[in-house]
Amino acid sequence: MTKENITIAALRLFLLRGYKYVSLVDIAGEAGITKGGIYHYFGSKEEVLCTALHYLFDRFEAKYQELFSCSQGVREILDTVIAEREMERYTYQLLGIRKGDYRLNFAGLILEVIQNFPEIQGRIDRNHALFCQAIETKLKQAMEQGEIRSDLDSHALAILILTMLNGQNSLGEQLNTPLLRKQMMDNLWQLLDRK
Amino acid sequence: MTKENITIAALRLFLLRGYKYVSLVDIAGEAGITKGGIYHYFGSKEEVLCTALHYLFDRFEAKYQELFSCSQGVREILDTVIAEREMERYTYQLLGIRKGDYRLNFAGLILEVIQNFPEIQGRIDRNHALFCQAIETKLKQAMEQGEIRSDLDSHALAILILTMLNGQNSLGEQLNTPLLRKQMMDNLWQLLDRK
Amino acid sequence: MTKENITIAALRLFLLRGYKYVSLVDIAGEAGITKGGIYHYFGSKEEVLCTALHYLFDRFEAKYQELFSCSQGVREILDTVIAEREMERYTYQLLGIRKGDYRLNFAGLILEVIQNFPEIQGRIDRNHALFCQAIETKLKQAMEQGEIRSDLDSHALAILILTMLNGQNSLGEQLNTPLLRKQMMDNLWQLLDRK
Amino acid sequence: MTKENITIAALRLFLLRGYKYVSLVDIAGEAGITKGGIYHYFGSKEEVLCTALHYLFDRFEAKYQELFSCSQGVREILDTVIAEREMERYTYQLLGIRKGDYRLNFAGLILEVIQNFPEIQGRIDRNHALFCQAIETKLKQAMEQGEIRSDLDSHALAILILTMLNGQNSLGEQLNTPLLRKQMMDNLWQLLDRK
DNA sequence: CATGAATGAGATTTCATTCAT
DNA sequence: TATGAATGAAATCTCATTCAT
């Protein structure tokens, strides 16, 4: 219970500011305990990071399955993921925060971690791979059922979609509005649509 | 002269490891002076960061102009930028390093800065905006000249391209190979091509 | 029962690493309980130390009596104590360890305690005094019976022997071999021998 | 200058209380600077310890040479070293303290270090070896010149003397008085004297 | 009896910053 | 200009101790 509190508090702060900008005092305060208490559950700050990211990825990966193996059409799913930023919404819900309160930065944390904590790289890569796989499977289905055009490479398409999702995080607020996301999605659909 | 040395040394290290993972001792060492000396040219570490980023963006923005206002066709330009990662290559050249030596992480630095240094956000947004503008102008031209289809919104397209570029940075090595980048580019062209 | 377990576990670790290098978690682990449990039997870590040392000294002092009041000649007893390091052997047996497993450092623990825990100094001094007394009594007997020369001061001799025993502990392995100990003993006998 | 100040301050405190009982704040205070300043000269607390011990041993070893290669007779030298505790007196002088101010515990520090800092063990062993060598050489000379009896093993004798010196440190004040030390020395001379 | 959660004081270490020279 | 000494705040981490259960 307390361990999960700490994990979630840490995750919230790491996503908000980045690993190096969050101190154990911050985490302890957010989790409602004291600094030393964290060491009852974790051996080091880095272990908190690992646990937090594994926690997040476990849930993300279940969420990917749920999203892409449902019976909805590809268009609806992509709308949910790209235009409505479902993963971001889900993260807020997971961490128990309302969207207006904080501005999370998932991509930033991942990039910080990738550069400086080699031992978590494997998990990040696996997460990316699972996400691609989920999209790709759905795309293949859709191609077989004539829902989208079938002369494109489904693997490359899946990566393109992942790339777009990651790229959205780097944009400032002016370039990341609901309207613009919807237009990007429309463009993507122009590409996929079977005419 | 010394100031530019420091700026470039700092930029190299910031891109390599992220702002918080680089100390002034590191920068001084890389620039061939001592820690105290940095304070002759800069008032604080944050000022070094600002200067370095402005330095980089100044050159980036000139580079955008050069890339997108040349007489080449859109396809060739996008190939250069997306598949061949021209901006990355250019950064290496600017900092006097060979590509094999280091692995830069532009997106990571930007996201770190966006989260924690509000005063540089403006410049980042401007940089994004200028990049979009350059693409957009080129796209409009191409539409007028019948080089690409003209029924798409050029602004949204430009943002889509920027998003893809940013997103590439977040991918691990397995998902960011020359071949995959080429396939992504092919997919993009399927969308743009006037059939 | 449990209390003696803890006492012995603590003694083992203190002798092995020194008081400050042993944590209550270590002791609890060695004793097969948890940290909190120690506080049922002891009021503080320092109390564990005191108890452990008193435990050791109680047995040491009984051992001195046994060694020096037996009917063996002085030479044999000194051989046992100096050349064969009987007290060390006895300590291993007391703590239930085989000699190869660990390398105890009795002198180190005593010196650490002497410097930093004044309240146990009395017991250490008493232990030294009892040891001296036991030797001295035996020496006097041997002088009366013409076993050793009788023109030396028995008190000073006893202290000299104690000093040698203490000093052996400080030596590295190269200067503390069975052969060298035997030679030291021979030299000592040259001094004592009635010619 | 400052570095030597820190080294000496640290040495003083380490000898007084033991490594683990001395904090960097203590050392900094004793040296007249602040905690952080120590890291200008030393990479870690352990490095301070190493430097301090090497500093001490360098001077000790020079002192051994001086003591044992002078033209005085063996008896006088041993009196100086054993009965008058010359090395202790010299240590006080080296660290700039008067004997009454502190009670140094050289043997305790050495034993703590031997157990817990393997990388300095070599130096300690070398120090012991050099000390033995110096005594042994002097003893051999004295045997040749008929100053002491020549039928004893000079190496074993040297170790016996070293052992006595080390052992003295472990004794409480009641067993380590000038008078008792003098008597121990007399006993030793009974052994060495050519009759 | 015993556990495990939690605290809080203190330890080592890092590092941006200042300043005399 | 530039250096190197020094500071001080803050970060990570350790651990004896307390206490509810």
CSV table of C-alpha atoms in Angstrom, one decimal, chain B:
chain,number,residue,atom,x,y,z
B,1,MET,CA,36.5,33.1,-29.1
B,2,THR,CA,36.7,31.5,-25.6
B,3,LYS,CA,33.1,32.3,-25.1
B,4,GLU,CA,32.2,30.4,-28.3
B,5,ASN,CA,34.4,27.5,-27.2
B,6,ILE,CA,32.5,27.3,-23.9
B,7,THR,CA,29.2,27.5,-25.7
B,8,ILE,CA,30.0,24.8,-28.1
B,9,ALA,CA,31.5,22.6,-25.4
B,10,ALA,CA,28.5,23.0,-23.2
B,11,LEU,CA,26.1,22.3,-26.1
B,12,ARG,CA,28.0,19.1,-26.9
B,13,LEU,CA,27.7,17.9,-23.4
B,14,PHE,CA,24.1,19.0,-22.8
B,15,LEU,CA,23.0,17.2,-26.0
B,16,LEU,CA,25.0,14.2,-24.9
B,17,ARG,CA,23.8,13.8,-21.4
B,18,GLY,CA,21.2,16.4,-20.6
B,19,TYR,CA,21.6,19.7,-18.6
B,20,LYS,CA,21.4,18.2,-15.1
B,21,TYR,CA,23.9,15.5,-15.8
B,22,VAL,CA,26.6,18.0,-16.9
B,23,SER,CA,28.5,20.0,-14.3
B,24,LEU,CA,30.4,23.2,-14.8
B,25,VAL,CA,33.6,21.2,-14.2
B,26,ASP,CA,32.7,19.0,-17.2
B,27,ILE,CA,32.1,22.0,-19.4
B,28,ALA,CA,35.2,23.7,-18.3
B,29,GLY,CA,37.2,20.6,-19.0
B,30,GLU,CA,35.7,20.2,-22.4
B,31,ALA,CA,36.4,23.8,-23.2
B,32,GLY,CA,39.9,23.7,-22.0
B,33,ILE,CA,39.6,26.2,-19.1
B,34,THR,CA,38.7,26.0,-15.5
B,35,LYS,CA,35.4,26.3,-13.7
B,36,GLY,CA,35.9,29.8,-12.4
B,37,GLY,CA,36.7,31.1,-15.9
B,38,ILE,CA,33.2,30.3,-17.1
B,39,TYR,CA,31.9,33.0,-14.8
B,40,HIS,CA,33.8,35.7,-16.8
B,41,TYR,CA,31.5,35.0,-19.8
B,42,PHE,CA,28.3,33.8,-18.2
B,43,GLY,CA,26.4,34.7,-15.1
B,44,SER,CA,25.2,31.3,-14.3
B,45,LYS,CA,24.9,27.7,-15.5
B,46,GLU,CA,21.4,28.5,-16.8
B,47,GLU,CA,22.8,31.4,-18.8
B,48,VAL,CA,25.2,29.0,-20.4
B,49,LEU,CA,22.3,26.8,-21.4
B,50,CYS,CA,20.3,29.7,-22.8
B,51,THR,CA,23.3,30.9,-24.8
B,52,ALA,CA,24.0,27.4,-26.1
B,53,LEU,CA,20.4,26.8,-27.2
B,54,HIS,CA,20.1,30.2,-28.8
B,55,TYR,CA,23.4,29.5,-30.6
B,56,LEU,CA,22.0,26.2,-31.8
B,57,PHE,CA,18.6,27.6,-32.8
B,58,ASP,CA,20.1,30.5,-34.7
B,59,ARG,CA,22.0,28.1,-36.9
B,60,PHE,CA,19.1,25.7,-37.1
B,61,GLU,CA,16.8,28.4,-38.3
B,62,ALA,CA,19.2,29.5,-41.0
B,63,LYS,CA,19.6,25.9,-42.0
B,64,TYR,CA,15.8,25.5,-42.4
B,65,GLN,CA,15.7,28.5,-44.7
B,66,GLU,CA,18.5,27.0,-46.7
B,67,LEU,CA,16.9,23.6,-46.9
B,68,PHE,CA,13.4,24.6,-47.7
B,69,SER,CA,14.0,27.5,-50.0
B,70,CYS,CA,16.3,25.7,-52.4
B,71,SER,CA,15.1,24.8,-55.8
B,72,GLN,CA,14.9,21.0,-55.1
B,73,GLY,CA,11.6,19.2,-55.2
B,74,VAL,CA,9.7,18.5,-52.0
B,75,ARG,CA,10.3,14.8,-52.2
B,76,GLU,CA,14.1,15.3,-52.2
B,77,ILE,CA,14.0,17.7,-49.4
B,78,LEU,CA,11.8,15.5,-47.2
B,79,ASP,CA,14.1,12.6,-48.0
B,80,THR,CA,17.1,14.6,-46.8
B,81,VAL,CA,15.4,15.7,-43.6
B,82,ILE,CA,13.4,12.6,-42.6
B,83,ALA,CA,15.2,9.6,-44.1
B,84,GLU,CA,18.8,11.0,-43.9
B,85,ARG,CA,18.3,13.0,-40.8
B,86,GLU,CA,20.0,16.1,-42.2
B,87,MET,CA,19.5,18.2,-39.0
B,88,GLU,CA,21.3,15.6,-36.9
B,89,ARG,CA,24.2,15.4,-39.4
B,90,TYR,CA,24.4,19.2,-39.4
B,91,THR,CA,24.5,19.3,-35.6
B,92,TYR,CA,27.4,17.0,-35.5
B,93,GLN,CA,29.2,19.1,-38.0
B,94,LEU,CA,28.4,22.3,-36.0
B,95,LEU,CA,29.8,20.8,-32.8
B,96,GLY,CA,32.9,19.4,-34.5
B,97,ILE,CA,32.2,15.8,-33.7
B,98,ARG,CA,32.1,12.7,-35.9
B,99,LYS,CA,28.8,10.8,-35.7
B,100,GLY,CA,30.3,7.7,-34.3
B,101,ASP,CA,31.9,9.4,-31.4
B,102,TYR,CA,28.8,10.5,-29.6
B,103,ARG,CA,25.0,9.9,-29.6
B,104,LEU,CA,23.3,13.2,-29.3
B,105,ASN,CA,19.8,13.5,-27.8
B,106,PHE,CA,18.3,16.7,-29.1
B,107,ALA,CA,14.7,15.8,-28.2
B,108,GLY,CA,15.7,14.9,-24.6
B,109,LEU,CA,17.4,18.2,-24.0
B,110,ILE,CA,14.5,20.1,-25.4
B,111,LEU,CA,12.0,18.3,-23.2
B,112,GLU,CA,14.1,18.8,-20.2
B,113,VAL,CA,14.4,22.5,-20.9
B,114,ILE,CA,10.7,22.8,-21.7
B,115,GLN,CA,9.7,21.3,-18.3
B,116,ASN,CA,12.1,23.3,-16.2
B,117,PHE,CA,13.2,26.5,-17.8
B,118,PRO,CA,10.2,28.5,-18.8
B,119,GLU,CA,12.2,31.4,-20.1
B,120,ILE,CA,13.6,29.4,-23.0
B,121,GLN,CA,10.2,28.0,-23.9
B,122,GLY,CA,9.5,31.0,-26.1
B,123,ARG,CA,12.6,30.4,-28.2
B,124,ILE,CA,11.7,26.7,-28.6
B,125,ASP,CA,8.2,27.5,-29.7
B,126,ARG,CA,9.5,30.1,-32.1
B,127,ASN,CA,12.0,27.5,-33.5
B,128,HIS,CA,9.2,25.0,-34.0
B,129,ALA,CA,7.0,27.7,-35.6
B,130,LEU,CA,9.8,28.8,-38.0
B,131,PHE,CA,10.4,25.2,-39.0
B,132,CYS,CA,6.7,24.7,-39.7
B,133,GLN,CA,6.6,27.9,-41.6
B,134,ALA,CA,9.5,26.9,-43.8
B,135,ILE,CA,7.9,23.5,-44.6
B,136,GLU,CA,4.5,25.0,-45.1
B,137,THR,CA,5.7,27.6,-47.6
B,138,LYS,CA,7.5,24.9,-49.6
B,139,LEU,CA,4.4,22.7,-49.5
B,140,LYS,CA,2.2,25.5,-50.8
B,141,GLN,CA,4.6,26.1,-53.6
B,142,ALA,CA,4.6,22.5,-54.5
B,143,MET,CA,0.8,22.4,-54.5
B,144,GLU,CA,0.6,25.3,-56.8
B,145,GLN,CA,3.1,23.8,-59.1
B,146,GLY,CA,1.2,20.5,-59.1
B,147,GLU,CA,4.1,18.6,-57.5
B,148,ILE,CA,1.9,17.2,-54.8
B,149,ARG,CA,-1.8,17.0,-54.3
B,150,SER,CA,-3.5,20.2,-53.3
B,151,ASP,CA,-6.5,19.1,-51.3
B,152,LEU,CA,-4.7,18.8,-48.0
B,153,ASP,CA,-4.2,21.5,-45.4
B,154,SER,CA,-0.6,22.6,-45.7
B,155,HIS,CA,-0.3,23.9,-42.1
B,156,ALA,CA,-1.5,20.6,-40.6
B,157,LEU,CA,0.8,18.7,-43.0
B,158,ALA,CA,3.8,20.8,-41.8
B,159,ILE,CA,3.0,20.0,-38.2
B,160,LEU,CA,2.6,16.3,-39.1
B,161,ILE,CA,6.1,16.4,-40.6
B,162,LEU,CA,7.6,18.2,-37.6
B,163,THR,CA,5.9,15.7,-35.3
B,164,MET,CA,7.4,12.8,-37.1
B,165,LEU,CA,10.8,14.3,-36.9
B,166,ASN,CA,10.5,14.9,-33.2
B,167,GLY,CA,9.1,11.5,-32.7
B,168,GLN,CA,12.1,9.8,-34.4
B,169,ASN,CA,14.3,10.9,-31.6
B,170,SER,CA,12.5,9.0,-29.0
B,171,LEU,CA,12.9,5.7,-30.7
B,172,GLY,CA,15.5,3.1,-29.8
B,173,GLU,CA,18.0,2.0,-32.4
B,174,GLN,CA,15.9,-0.9,-33.6
B,175,LEU,CA,13.0,1.3,-34.6
B,176,ASN,CA,15.2,4.0,-36.1
B,177,THR,CA,17.2,2.4,-38.9
B,178,PRO,CA,17.8,3.9,-42.3
B,179,LEU,CA,15.5,1.4,-43.9
B,180,LEU,CA,12.6,2.1,-41.6
B,181,ARG,CA,13.1,5.8,-42.0
B,182,LYS,CA,13.0,5.3,-45.8
B,183,GLN,CA,9.7,3.3,-45.5
B,184,MET,CA,8.2,6.0,-43.3
B,185,MET,CA,9.1,8.5,-46.0
B,186,ASP,CA,7.6,6.3,-48.7
B,187,ASN,CA,4.4,6.1,-46.7
B,188,LEU,CA,4.4,9.9,-46.3
B,189,TRP,CA,4.9,10.2,-50.0
B,190,GLN,CA,1.9,8.0,-50.8
B,191,LEU,CA,-0.1,10.5,-48.9
B,192,LEU,CA,1.3,13.6,-50.7
B,193,ASP,CA,1.7,12.2,-54.1
B,194,ARG,CA,-0.7,13.6,-56.7
B,195,LYS,CA,-1.4,10.0,-57.9
